[in-house]
Structures are given as C-alpha cells and as structure tokens.
mmCIF file of C-alpha atoms in Angstrom:
data_model
loop_
_atom_site.group_PDB
_atom_site.id
_atom_site.type_symbol
_atom_site.label_atom_id
_atom_site.label_comp_id
_atom_site.label_asym_id
_atom_site.label_seq_id
_atom_site.Cartn_x
_atom_site.Cartn_y
_atom_site.Cartn_z
ATOM 1 C CA UNK U 1 116.020 24.941 -104.098
ATOM 2 C CA UNK U 2 116.194 26.345 -100.738
ATOM 3 C CA UNK U 3 115.525 30.140 -101.233
ATOM 4 C CA UNK U 4 112.350 28.885 -103.223
ATOM 5 C CA UNK U 5 111.040 27.069 -100.040
ATOM 6 C CA UNK U 6 111.641 30.233 -97.853
ATOM 7 C CA UNK U 7 108.447 32.208 -98.459
ATOM 8 C CA UNK U 8 106.303 29.378 -98.414
ATOM 9 C CA UNK U 9 107.239 28.547 -94.970
ATOM 10 C CA UNK U 10 106.827 31.829 -93.560
ATOM 11 C CA UNK U 11 103.388 32.183 -94.641
ATOM 12 C CA UNK U 12 102.459 29.007 -93.298
ATOM 13 C CA UNK U 13 104.315 29.976 -89.989
ATOM 14 C CA UNK U 14 102.608 33.304 -90.270
ATOM 15 C CA UNK U 15 98.789 31.702 -90.704
ATOM 16 C CA UNK U 16 99.532 29.253 -87.666
ATOM 17 C CA UNK U 17 100.624 31.825 -85.360
ATOM 18 C CA UNK U 18 97.386 33.910 -86.743
ATOM 19 C CA UNK U 19 94.923 30.961 -86.289
ATOM 20 C CA UNK U 20 96.186 30.405 -82.839
ATOM 21 C CA UNK U 21 96.018 33.730 -81.938
ATOM 22 C CA UNK U 22 92.242 33.602 -83.381
ATOM 23 C CA UNK U 23 91.874 30.651 -81.310
ATOM 24 C CA UNK U 24 93.300 31.989 -78.084
ATOM 25 C CA UNK U 25 91.241 35.080 -78.502
ATOM 26 C CA UNK U 26 87.498 33.078 -79.158
ATOM 27 C CA UNK U 27 88.713 30.960 -76.372
ATOM 28 C CA UNK U 28 88.661 33.698 -74.257
ATOM 29 C CA UNK U 29 85.778 35.346 -75.354
ATOM 30 C CA UNK U 30 84.161 31.677 -75.181
ATOM 31 C CA UNK U 31 85.479 31.739 -71.178
ATOM 32 C CA UNK U 32 83.953 35.213 -71.026
ATOM 33 C CA UNK U 33 80.264 33.872 -72.210
ATOM 34 C CA UNK U 34 80.231 30.917 -70.082
ATOM 35 C CA UNK U 35 81.334 32.348 -66.863
ATOM 36 C CA UNK U 36 78.101 34.270 -66.431
ATOM 37 C CA UNK U 37 76.107 31.157 -67.552
ATOM 38 C CA UNK U 38 78.209 29.214 -65.338
ATOM 39 C CA UNK U 39 77.009 31.659 -62.459
ATOM 40 C CA UNK U 40 73.854 31.271 -63.515
ATOM 41 C CA UNK U 41 73.375 27.679 -63.350
ATOM 42 C CA UNK U 42 75.235 28.046 -60.380
ATOM 43 C CA UNK U 43 72.481 30.309 -58.704
ATOM 44 C CA UNK U 44 70.041 28.302 -60.588
ATOM 45 C CA UNK U 45 71.465 25.404 -59.224
ATOM 46 C CA UNK U 46 71.490 26.878 -55.299
ATOM 47 C CA UNK U 47 67.633 28.413 -55.858
ATOM 48 C CA UNK U 48 66.394 24.523 -57.053
ATOM 49 C CA UNK U 49 68.506 23.145 -54.133
ATOM 50 C CA UNK U 50 67.383 25.892 -51.863
ATOM 51 C CA UNK U 51 63.504 25.189 -53.309
ATOM 52 C CA UNK U 52 63.921 21.487 -52.310
ATOM 53 C CA UNK U 53 65.303 21.986 -48.737
ATOM 54 C CA UNK U 54 62.292 24.436 -48.657
ATOM 55 C CA UNK U 55 59.766 21.698 -50.089
ATOM 56 C CA UNK U 56 61.100 19.415 -47.586
ATOM 57 C CA UNK U 57 60.853 21.517 -44.607
ATOM 58 C CA UNK U 58 57.412 22.302 -45.695
ATOM 59 C CA UNK U 59 56.624 18.597 -46.292
ATOM 60 C CA UNK U 60 58.041 17.850 -42.766
ATOM 61 C CA UNK U 61 55.921 20.683 -41.424
ATOM 62 C CA UNK U 62 52.886 19.143 -42.904
ATOM 63 C CA UNK U 63 53.804 15.744 -41.889
ATOM 64 C CA UNK U 64 54.230 16.910 -38.375
ATOM 65 C CA UNK U 65 50.885 18.824 -38.535
ATOM 66 C CA UNK U 66 49.604 16.061 -40.006
ATOM 67 C CA UNK U 67 51.341 13.807 -37.235
ATOM 68 C CA UNK U 68 50.071 15.923 -34.593
ATOM 69 C CA UNK U 69 46.391 15.672 -36.330
ATOM 70 C CA UNK U 70 46.596 11.842 -36.211
ATOM 71 C CA UNK U 71 47.681 11.914 -32.694
ATOM 72 C CA UNK U 72 45.126 14.379 -31.775
ATOM 73 C CA UNK U 73 42.377 12.275 -33.759
ATOM 74 C CA UNK U 74 43.472 9.265 -32.215
ATOM 75 C CA UNK U 75 43.523 10.793 -28.498
ATOM 76 C CA UNK U 76 40.118 12.023 -29.138
ATOM 77 C CA UNK U 77 39.473 8.720 -30.146
ATOM 78 C CA UNK U 78 41.221 7.191 -27.459
ATOM 79 C CA UNK U 79 38.859 9.604 -24.808
ATOM 80 C CA UNK U 80 36.048 8.685 -26.871
ATOM 81 C CA UNK U 81 36.380 5.189 -25.898
ATOM 82 C CA UNK U 82 37.748 5.417 -22.683
ATOM 83 C CA UNK U 83 34.733 7.382 -21.911
ATOM 84 C CA UNK U 84 32.566 4.860 -23.208
ATOM 85 C CA UNK U 85 33.819 2.313 -21.667
ATOM 86 C CA UNK U 86 33.816 4.456 -18.144
ATOM 87 C CA UNK U 87 30.150 4.994 -18.911
ATOM 88 C CA UNK U 88 29.319 1.285 -19.442
ATOM 89 C CA UNK U 89 31.489 0.867 -16.190
ATOM 90 C CA UNK U 90 29.612 3.338 -14.348
ATOM 91 C CA UNK U 91 26.206 1.724 -15.473
ATOM 92 C CA UNK U 92 27.466 -1.603 -14.728
ATOM 93 C CA UNK U 93 28.965 -0.029 -11.102
ATOM 94 C CA UNK U 94 25.552 1.413 -10.359
ATOM 95 C CA UNK U 95 23.441 -1.843 -11.035
ATOM 96 C CA UNK U 96 26.010 -3.679 -8.585
ATOM 97 C CA UNK U 97 25.428 -0.866 -6.661
ATOM 98 C CA UNK U 98 22.104 -1.159 -6.462
ATOM 99 C CA UNK U 99 21.887 -5.282 -6.060
ATOM 100 C CA UNK U 100 24.584 -4.863 -3.206
ATOM 101 C CA UNK U 101 22.825 -1.808 -1.376
ATOM 102 C CA UNK U 102 19.369 -4.319 -2.444
ATOM 103 C CA UNK U 103 21.299 -7.249 -0.501
ATOM 104 C CA UNK U 104 22.580 -5.310 2.217
ATOM 105 C CA UNK U 105 19.252 -3.850 2.956
ATOM 106 C CA UNK U 106 17.843 -7.452 3.067
ATOM 107 C CA UNK U 107 20.561 -8.551 5.666
ATOM 108 C CA UNK U 108 19.872 -5.342 7.939
ATOM 109 C CA UNK U 109 15.999 -5.808 8.182
ATOM 110 C CA UNK U 110 16.576 -9.499 9.081
ATOM 111 C CA UNK U 111 19.170 -8.812 11.336
ATOM 112 C CA UNK U 112 17.305 -6.098 13.028
ATOM 113 C CA UNK U 113 14.075 -8.790 13.335
ATOM 114 C CA UNK U 114 16.511 -11.234 14.605
ATOM 115 C CA UNK U 115 17.958 -8.981 17.258
ATOM 116 C CA UNK U 116 14.564 -7.840 17.898
ATOM 117 C CA UNK U 117 13.201 -11.318 18.574
ATOM 118 C CA UNK U 118 16.339 -12.510 20.574
ATOM 119 C CA UNK U 119 15.899 -9.257 23.111
ATOM 120 C CA UNK U 120 12.318 -9.702 23.270
ATOM 121 C CA UNK U 121 12.017 -6.228 22.853
ATOM 122 C CA UNK U 122 10.087 -5.849 19.430
ATOM 123 C CA UNK U 123 6.904 -3.423 20.012
ATOM 124 C CA UNK U 124 8.477 -0.721 17.556
ATOM 125 C CA UNK U 125 9.447 -3.679 14.895
ATOM 126 C CA UNK U 126 6.326 -5.456 15.356
ATOM 127 C CA UNK U 127 4.402 -2.440 14.675
ATOM 128 C CA UNK U 128 6.485 -1.507 11.249
ATOM 129 C CA UNK U 129 6.271 -5.786 10.800
ATOM 130 C CA UNK U 130 2.413 -5.446 10.978
ATOM 131 C CA UNK U 131 1.874 -2.282 8.559
ATOM 132 C CA UNK U 132 4.110 -4.141 5.799
ATOM 133 C CA UNK U 133 2.541 -7.312 6.203
ATOM 134 C CA UNK U 134 -0.888 -5.690 5.871
ATOM 135 C CA UNK U 135 -2.096 -7.117 9.084
ATOM 136 C CA UNK U 136 -0.323 -10.603 8.918
ATOM 137 C CA UNK U 137 -2.921 -11.963 11.825
ATOM 138 C CA UNK U 138 -5.884 -11.044 9.496
ATOM 139 C CA UNK U 139 -3.916 -12.658 6.680
ATOM 140 C CA UNK U 140 -3.603 -15.623 8.377
ATOM 141 C CA UNK U 141 -6.670 -16.226 9.427
ATOM 142 C CA UNK U 142 -8.141 -15.829 5.949
ATOM 143 C CA UNK U 143 -5.946 -18.569 4.880
ATOM 144 C CA UNK U 144 -5.733 -21.329 7.865
ATOM 145 C CA UNK U 145 -8.659 -23.578 7.162
ATOM 146 C CA UNK U 146 -11.883 -24.435 9.878
ATOM 147 C CA UNK U 147 -11.978 -27.508 11.452
ATOM 148 C CA UNK U 148 -14.801 -28.429 13.663
ATOM 149 C CA UNK U 149 -14.455 -32.082 14.873
ATOM 150 C CA UNK U 150 -12.670 -33.625 17.630
ATOM 151 C CA UNK U 151 -10.249 -36.998 18.122
ATOM 152 C CA UNK U 152 -12.655 -39.008 20.308
ATOM 153 C CA UNK U 153 -13.179 -41.399 17.138
ATOM 154 C CA UNK U 154 -9.667 -42.164 17.565
ATOM 155 C CA UNK U 155 -8.549 -45.268 20.438
ATOM 156 C CA UNK U 156 -5.699 -43.656 22.622
ATOM 157 C CA UNK U 157 -2.987 -44.954 22.900
ATOM 158 C CA UNK U 158 -0.803 -42.831 24.937
ATOM 159 C CA UNK U 159 -0.283 -42.965 28.446
ATOM 160 C CA UNK U 160 -2.709 -41.794 31.001
ATOM 161 C CA UNK U 161 0.132 -39.767 33.279
ATOM 162 C CA UNK U 162 3.185 -38.247 32.835
ATOM 163 C CA UNK U 163 6.285 -40.089 34.898
ATOM 164 C CA UNK U 164 6.529 -37.175 37.194
ATOM 165 C CA UNK U 165 2.669 -37.503 38.092
ATOM 166 C CA UNK U 166 1.933 -33.973 36.954
ATOM 167 C CA UNK U 167 -0.164 -33.671 33.193
ATOM 168 C CA UNK U 168 1.447 -32.154 30.374
ATOM 169 C CA UNK U 169 0.251 -30.035 27.357
ATOM 170 C CA UNK U 170 1.786 -29.255 24.077
ATOM 171 C CA UNK U 171 0.653 -26.456 22.016
ATOM 172 C CA UNK U 172 1.462 -25.916 18.603
ATOM 173 C CA UNK U 173 0.709 -22.908 16.968
ATOM 174 C CA UNK U 174 0.704 -23.437 13.011
ATOM 175 C CA UNK U 175 1.115 -21.407 9.972
ATOM 176 C CA UNK U 176 4.227 -19.337 11.255
ATOM 177 C CA UNK U 177 6.130 -18.153 8.491
ATOM 178 C CA UNK U 178 6.708 -14.131 9.148
ATOM 179 C CA UNK U 179 9.120 -12.245 11.615
ATOM 180 C CA UNK U 180 6.070 -10.485 13.175
ATOM 181 C CA UNK U 181 4.473 -13.585 13.838
ATOM 182 C CA UNK U 182 7.978 -15.366 15.483
ATOM 183 C CA UNK U 183 8.235 -11.963 17.258
ATOM 184 C CA UNK U 184 4.739 -12.204 19.019
ATOM 185 C CA UNK U 185 5.194 -16.314 19.751
ATOM 186 C CA UNK U 186 8.480 -15.180 21.591
ATOM 187 C CA UNK U 187 6.802 -12.602 23.925
ATOM 188 C CA UNK U 188 4.409 -15.622 25.575
ATOM 189 C CA UNK U 189 6.173 -16.450 28.995
ATOM 190 C CA UNK U 190 4.514 -20.204 28.267
ATOM 191 C CA UNK U 191 6.112 -22.861 25.976
ATOM 192 C CA UNK U 192 4.259 -23.011 22.243
ATOM 193 C CA UNK U 193 5.836 -25.098 19.697
ATOM 194 C CA UNK U 194 6.201 -23.296 16.413
ATOM 195 C CA UNK U 195 4.917 -24.869 13.320
ATOM 196 C CA UNK U 196 6.983 -23.247 10.651
ATOM 197 C CA UNK U 197 5.692 -23.472 6.825
ATOM 198 C CA UNK U 198 8.512 -24.557 4.246
ATOM 199 C CA UNK U 199 9.532 -21.507 2.337
ATOM 200 C CA UNK U 200 7.796 -20.478 -0.615
ATOM 201 C CA UNK U 201 7.210 -17.957 -3.052
ATOM 202 C CA UNK U 202 5.120 -15.825 -0.285
ATOM 203 C CA UNK U 203 7.381 -16.551 2.468
ATOM 204 C CA UNK U 204 10.829 -17.370 0.777
ATOM 205 C CA UNK U 205 12.710 -16.924 4.013
ATOM 206 C CA UNK U 206 10.701 -19.013 6.434
ATOM 207 C CA UNK U 207 12.816 -21.494 7.192
ATOM 208 C CA UNK U 208 15.643 -19.206 8.926
ATOM 209 C CA UNK U 209 12.681 -18.474 11.634
ATOM 210 C CA UNK U 210 13.239 -22.306 13.064
ATOM 211 C CA UNK U 211 16.479 -20.998 14.037
ATOM 212 C CA UNK U 212 15.270 -18.511 16.989
ATOM 213 C CA UNK U 213 13.671 -21.433 18.919
ATOM 214 C CA UNK U 214 15.291 -24.472 20.982
ATOM 215 C CA UNK U 215 11.929 -26.885 19.816
ATOM 216 C CA UNK U 216 10.203 -26.036 16.030
ATOM 217 C CA UNK U 217 8.317 -28.178 13.724
ATOM 218 C CA UNK U 218 7.700 -28.003 10.118
ATOM 219 C CA UNK U 219 4.005 -27.416 8.856
ATOM 220 C CA UNK U 220 3.758 -29.696 5.589
ATOM 221 C CA UNK U 221 1.024 -29.001 3.133
ATOM 222 C CA UNK U 222 -0.802 -31.949 2.017
ATOM 223 C CA UNK U 223 -3.931 -32.233 -0.161
ATOM 224 C CA UNK U 224 -7.275 -31.375 1.249
ATOM 225 C CA UNK U 225 -10.978 -32.600 0.106
ATOM 226 C CA UNK U 226 -12.424 -29.612 0.657
ATOM 227 C CA UNK U 227 -9.787 -26.493 0.044
ATOM 228 C CA UNK U 228 -9.297 -24.484 -2.338
ATOM 229 C CA UNK U 229 -6.444 -22.185 -1.010
ATOM 230 C CA UNK U 230 -3.241 -24.745 -1.524
ATOM 231 C CA UNK U 231 0.067 -23.939 -1.051
ATOM 232 C CA UNK U 232 2.805 -24.397 -3.437
ATOM 233 C CA UNK U 233 4.457 -27.915 -3.490
ATOM 234 C CA UNK U 234 1.490 -29.554 -1.436
ATOM 235 C CA UNK U 235 1.496 -33.426 -1.970
ATOM 236 C CA UNK U 236 -1.495 -35.269 -3.409
ATOM 237 C CA UNK U 237 -2.983 -38.850 -3.054
ATOM 238 C CA UNK U 238 -1.166 -40.614 -5.550
ATOM 239 C CA UNK U 239 2.073 -38.983 -5.680
ATOM 240 C CA UNK U 240 5.449 -40.934 -6.647
ATOM 241 C CA UNK U 241 7.753 -42.230 -3.775
ATOM 242 C CA UNK U 242 10.254 -40.862 -5.487
ATOM 243 C CA UNK U 243 8.525 -37.255 -5.516
ATOM 244 C CA UNK U 244 7.704 -37.665 -1.902
ATOM 245 C CA UNK U 245 11.300 -38.786 -0.936
ATOM 246 C CA UNK U 246 12.595 -35.247 -2.772
ATOM 247 C CA UNK U 247 10.238 -33.406 -1.075
ATOM 248 C CA UNK U 248 11.395 -34.690 2.461
ATOM 249 C CA UNK U 249 15.269 -34.126 1.393
ATOM 250 C CA UNK U 250 13.890 -30.580 0.552
ATOM 251 C CA UNK U 251 12.931 -29.952 4.168
ATOM 252 C CA UNK U 252 15.983 -31.281 5.513
ATOM 253 C CA UNK U 253 17.900 -28.933 3.524
ATOM 254 C CA UNK U 254 16.005 -25.918 4.515
ATOM 255 C CA UNK U 255 15.503 -27.036 8.031
ATOM 256 C CA UNK U 256 18.835 -28.346 9.664
ATOM 257 C CA UNK U 257 18.158 -31.053 12.235
ATOM 258 C CA UNK U 258 14.617 -31.034 11.707
ATOM 259 C CA UNK U 259 12.701 -33.781 14.018
ATOM 260 C CA UNK U 260 8.938 -32.920 14.018
ATOM 261 C CA UNK U 261 6.335 -32.238 11.320
ATOM 262 C CA UNK U 262 2.590 -32.197 11.290
ATOM 263 C CA UNK U 263 0.219 -31.431 8.082
ATOM 264 C CA UNK U 264 -1.231 -28.562 6.829
ATOM 265 C CA UNK U 265 -4.803 -29.190 6.065
ATOM 266 C CA UNK U 266 -4.228 -32.774 4.592
ATOM 267 C CA UNK U 267 -7.775 -34.292 4.738
ATOM 268 C CA UNK U 268 -7.414 -35.637 1.532
ATOM 269 C CA UNK U 269 -4.300 -37.084 1.460
ATOM 270 C CA UNK U 270 -4.113 -38.574 5.469
ATOM 271 C CA UNK U 271 -7.783 -40.458 4.089
ATOM 272 C CA UNK U 272 -5.872 -42.067 1.385
ATOM 273 C CA UNK U 273 -3.941 -45.430 3.527
ATOM 274 C CA UNK U 274 -1.217 -46.154 0.429
ATOM 275 C CA UNK U 275 -0.023 -42.287 0.283
ATOM 276 C CA UNK U 276 0.012 -41.858 4.027
ATOM 277 C CA UNK U 277 1.986 -44.874 4.413
ATOM 278 C CA UNK U 278 4.484 -43.906 1.643
ATOM 279 C CA UNK U 279 4.899 -40.665 3.423
ATOM 280 C CA UNK U 280 5.296 -42.172 7.272
ATOM 281 C CA UNK U 281 8.046 -44.479 5.233
ATOM 282 C CA UNK U 282 10.005 -41.711 4.210
ATOM 283 C CA UNK U 283 10.211 -39.549 7.599
ATOM 284 C CA UNK U 284 10.898 -43.115 9.107
ATOM 285 C CA UNK U 285 13.801 -43.454 7.553
ATOM 286 C CA UNK U 286 14.923 -39.695 8.039
ATOM 287 C CA UNK U 287 14.103 -39.841 11.333
ATOM 288 C CA UNK U 288 11.315 -37.416 11.715
ATOM 289 C CA UNK U 289 8.213 -37.911 13.694
ATOM 290 C CA UNK U 290 5.146 -37.080 12.313
ATOM 291 C CA UNK U 291 1.969 -35.880 14.351
ATOM 292 C CA UNK U 292 -1.099 -35.956 13.388
ATOM 293 C CA UNK U 293 -3.129 -32.969 12.872
ATOM 294 C CA UNK U 294 -5.946 -34.817 12.357
ATOM 295 C CA UNK U 295 -7.897 -32.471 9.942
ATOM 296 C CA UNK U 296 -10.275 -35.167 9.218
ATOM 297 C CA UNK U 297 -11.730 -38.345 11.192
ATOM 298 C CA UNK U 298 -10.920 -40.644 8.481
ATOM 299 C CA UNK U 299 -7.152 -40.064 8.884
ATOM 300 C CA UNK U 300 -5.562 -42.987 8.249
ATOM 301 C CA UNK U 301 -1.916 -41.989 10.085
ATOM 302 C CA UNK U 302 -2.940 -44.446 13.363
ATOM 303 C CA UNK U 303 -3.004 -47.331 10.732
ATOM 304 C CA UNK U 304 -0.224 -46.648 8.817
ATOM 305 C CA UNK U 305 2.032 -45.901 12.067
ATOM 306 C CA UNK U 306 1.137 -49.485 13.555
ATOM 307 C CA UNK U 307 1.873 -51.031 10.185
ATOM 308 C CA UNK U 308 5.499 -49.263 10.073
ATOM 309 C CA UNK U 309 6.061 -49.794 13.874
ATOM 310 C CA UNK U 310 5.667 -46.003 14.776
ATOM 311 C CA UNK U 311 4.292 -43.816 17.746
ATOM 312 C CA UNK U 312 1.043 -42.240 17.276
ATOM 313 C CA UNK U 313 0.917 -38.511 18.628
ATOM 314 C CA UNK U 314 -2.236 -36.592 17.143
ATOM 315 C CA UNK U 315 -4.386 -33.284 17.999
ATOM 316 C CA UNK U 316 -6.881 -33.571 20.704
ATOM 317 C CA UNK U 317 -7.948 -29.824 20.774
ATOM 318 C CA UNK U 318 -8.450 -27.072 17.808
ATOM 319 C CA UNK U 319 -7.992 -23.722 20.007
ATOM 320 C CA UNK U 320 -9.311 -20.903 17.597
ATOM 321 C CA UNK U 321 -11.636 -22.396 15.264
ATOM 322 C CA UNK U 322 -13.652 -19.447 16.180
ATOM 323 C CA UNK U 323 -11.458 -16.018 16.278
ATOM 324 C CA UNK U 324 -13.077 -14.791 19.582
ATOM 325 C CA UNK U 325 -10.670 -14.407 23.143
ATOM 326 C CA UNK U 326 -13.498 -15.842 25.299
ATOM 327 C CA UNK U 327 -14.037 -18.735 22.920
ATOM 328 C CA UNK U 328 -10.450 -19.255 22.759
ATOM 329 C CA UNK U 329 -10.139 -19.372 26.475
ATOM 330 C CA UNK U 330 -12.762 -21.724 26.868
ATOM 331 C CA UNK U 331 -10.850 -24.222 24.094
ATOM 332 C CA UNK U 332 -7.518 -23.590 26.302
ATOM 333 C CA UNK U 333 -9.494 -24.705 29.362
ATOM 334 C CA UNK U 334 -10.806 -27.785 27.813
ATOM 335 C CA UNK U 335 -7.154 -28.830 26.497
ATOM 336 C CA UNK U 336 -6.209 -28.880 29.954
ATOM 337 C CA UNK U 337 -9.002 -30.890 30.905
ATOM 338 C CA UNK U 338 -8.008 -33.698 28.591
ATOM 339 C CA UNK U 339 -4.661 -33.293 29.811
ATOM 340 C CA UNK U 340 -5.248 -33.925 33.183
ATOM 341 C CA UNK U 341 -8.006 -36.665 32.566
ATOM 342 C CA UNK U 342 -5.138 -38.656 29.899
ATOM 343 C CA UNK U 343 -1.893 -37.547 31.326
ATOM 344 C CA UNK U 344 -0.958 -35.746 28.014
ATOM 345 C CA UNK U 345 -2.604 -34.007 25.639
ATOM 346 C CA UNK U 346 -2.011 -31.862 21.789
ATOM 347 C CA UNK U 347 -3.623 -28.590 21.265
ATOM 348 C CA UNK U 348 -3.032 -26.687 17.706
ATOM 349 C CA UNK U 349 -3.772 -22.946 17.476
ATOM 350 C CA UNK U 350 -2.791 -20.310 15.132
ATOM 351 C CA UNK U 351 -0.991 -16.727 14.858
ATOM 352 C CA UNK U 352 -4.217 -14.787 15.181
ATOM 353 C CA UNK U 353 -4.245 -11.896 16.891
ATOM 354 C CA UNK U 354 -7.264 -12.947 18.798
ATOM 355 C CA UNK U 355 -5.253 -16.448 19.952
ATOM 356 C CA UNK U 356 -2.323 -14.433 21.183
ATOM 357 C CA UNK U 357 -4.224 -12.164 23.399
ATOM 358 C CA UNK U 358 -6.082 -15.583 24.827
ATOM 359 C CA UNK U 359 -2.662 -17.114 25.081
ATOM 360 C CA UNK U 360 -1.516 -13.955 27.306
ATOM 361 C CA UNK U 361 -4.212 -13.836 29.455
ATOM 362 C CA UNK U 362 -4.378 -17.859 30.047
ATOM 363 C CA UNK U 363 -0.422 -18.008 31.138
ATOM 364 C CA UNK U 364 -1.371 -16.061 33.997
ATOM 365 C CA UNK U 365 -3.688 -18.890 35.857
ATOM 366 C CA UNK U 366 -5.194 -20.957 33.222
ATOM 367 C CA UNK U 367 -2.637 -23.725 33.207
ATOM 368 C CA UNK U 368 -2.847 -24.536 36.929
ATOM 369 C CA UNK U 369 -2.166 -28.102 37.157
ATOM 370 C CA UNK U 370 -0.835 -29.255 34.270
ATOM 371 C CA UNK U 371 2.736 -28.633 32.872
ATOM 372 C CA UNK U 372 2.888 -26.734 29.335
ATOM 373 C CA UNK U 373 5.698 -28.042 27.493
ATOM 374 C CA UNK U 374 7.296 -27.946 23.810
ATOM 375 C CA UNK U 375 6.486 -31.211 21.733
ATOM 376 C CA UNK U 376 9.820 -32.788 22.067
ATOM 377 C CA UNK U 377 9.164 -33.711 25.999
ATOM 378 C CA UNK U 378 5.402 -34.923 25.031
ATOM 379 C CA UNK U 379 5.956 -37.039 22.187
ATOM 380 C CA UNK U 380 7.619 -39.596 23.970
ATOM 381 C CA UNK U 381 4.700 -40.223 26.268
ATOM 382 C CA UNK U 382 2.877 -41.721 23.179
ATOM 383 C CA UNK U 383 3.108 -45.446 21.921
#
C-alpha cells in the first residue's frame, strides 16, 4: 500500500513547490512593478505638497498684499479724514482768530481813546475820531431839539446866595455819547458836567465814558410833543410803573453809582403829571436826583417834586439854540447874570463845534464874579 501512495506524494510536492516558486516569481514581478508606481506616487505626493506650499505661500503673499493695500487704504482714509478735520479746525480757527482780532482791535481803540482823554493830548485822536464819526458835532446838531423859551414862568425855590457869598453856575452839556465829544470836553479848563446818553444801537458803549468824569449825569430820553427823531427806549406818557422801574434799573446797571439825571426832550412826558410823578417816585427810591431840563413851560416836575418832598432844580438858560459863537457868548453872559442875581443858576448846552469854541473863549474872563461848578455842588442849594 505504501508503494502505491509515494508517486502521488511526490507529484503533489512537486506541484506545491512549483506553485510556491511561481508565487514568489509573481510577487517579485509585482514588487518590481510597484516600486516605480510608489516612486511615482511619492513624487506625485511631493509635487502636490510643494504645490500646496506654493499655493499657501501665494495666498500669504496675496493676503499680505491685500493687508498692505487695506492698510494703505485705511491710512489714506485716515489722512483724508484728518485733513478734513484739519481744514474744519483751520476754518474754525480762522473764525475765532478773526473774532479775537476784532475784539482786540475794539479794546485797542477804547484804550487809545481812554489814554488820550486822560492825558489831555488828543489832537490826533480827535481828528481821527472826527473823520470816523463824520463830524460828530454836526451830527449832534441835527439831532438836538431847539428850545427858545426861558424858565421865568416858574417860581424860584432856590437860595439867592451861595453860602460862601460867591454865586455858583453849573453848565451841563447834554447829548454826550462819543469819545470825540468827551475828549473835547476834557480840554476845557472850566468845570462842565457831561450828561451822557444811555447805551443804544447808535452809541452802544456810551456808558463807559462816565468813568472819565468825577461828576456826570445821565441824559434820559422822554417823550416829546413835536419831535420825530426819538431815541431808542424813550419813556412815554402812560408807561406802566413796572416799565419805568425797569428802565431806571437798566440805567443803574449801565452807570454804576449814577446820582443825577436830566431829560432829553420830554415836553410831552413832563407835561403829564401822573407819568412825571411815577418817574420821580422811582428816582427817589433809587436815590437819583432829577434836574428839569425844562423843555416846556407846562412842565409838571415842580408839582410832582413838591408832592414827593423833593428838591426842584431846573435849567435857567439854553446856551446854544443858535449855533453861532457870538450868540452863544451872549447867552453865557446871560447865565452869569442869572447866577449873580439868584445866587445859583444852571445852563445847558450841547457838543456843537461852535459851543466848544465859545466856551474856550469864555473861560478866559466871561465867568468873573461867579464860580463855575459841577452839578453836585449846586443841587444842594435848591429846596
């Protein structure tokens, strides 16, 4: 039995070996074939990796370029914005600078005028002011009302002689509102009391002129009967007590320490007893003394003063209803004569060129025998 089976086993063995050899051969062939493919795969993979790196680098560069562009754009936008802001700021600065320069110029002009007044050397300043104001004296002459009557219809309530025996004459110059006028007034060697207009559009800085004088008055506009060139904030007959009170409060605010007021125009207002009484009552409460410019012979200031227990002081002579030097000198002599007769007298004039010329002439010798004083030294002699 064993001899019969051996050939079979050999064959099977041979076949097994053959199969194994063939498989080994095939495996070798496959390995030989797979190596280039692997290499190719590796190369392909390496190439892909390199491309990926290149792409990433490209993206980075592009991103960097975009970032730079965005940054540049942002910087450009910021610069543009900053430039706009700078331009706006520059415009604002220019406006502020102009405004500041304007204020500085105004302060400079005021300082120059003020210094000129204090030093009494205002020849050049006066000429400049005169040209700027287009002849202030002529302007004022056009605005000032004319009065031709005297105070003879009023009973005199004043002493006939000043305590020291010398008659006293007070000269009031109405309508003061400019540097040029104040400067001319300061040049006089005699004592003339300025009566200053309250501030308004035409002369907004008139109140500061009061600081240049030791004694001054406020020239209060009151309603006239026949006068069309009315000042702003003029008080009228029938005005309420509250309106009159507020007007006086405004004046006290503008003129610190004001003590004396006289009326600008006012023929209509002072003819009305009720309105006059309301005004004098308010002045009494404010400790301000009223001097009647006596622009009408129907003035009720005397009666209202009596009712309130106040002194009554009033104008005796208008010096310059006619703007002629010789005629003004004649009226000055009349005022001196009244002062000598009654002990005290009050004359009113205006800042006309001819009036200043007449006063400069008169101050040499026309006032002999009388003492020319400020209004505060004469008011005390009224009763």
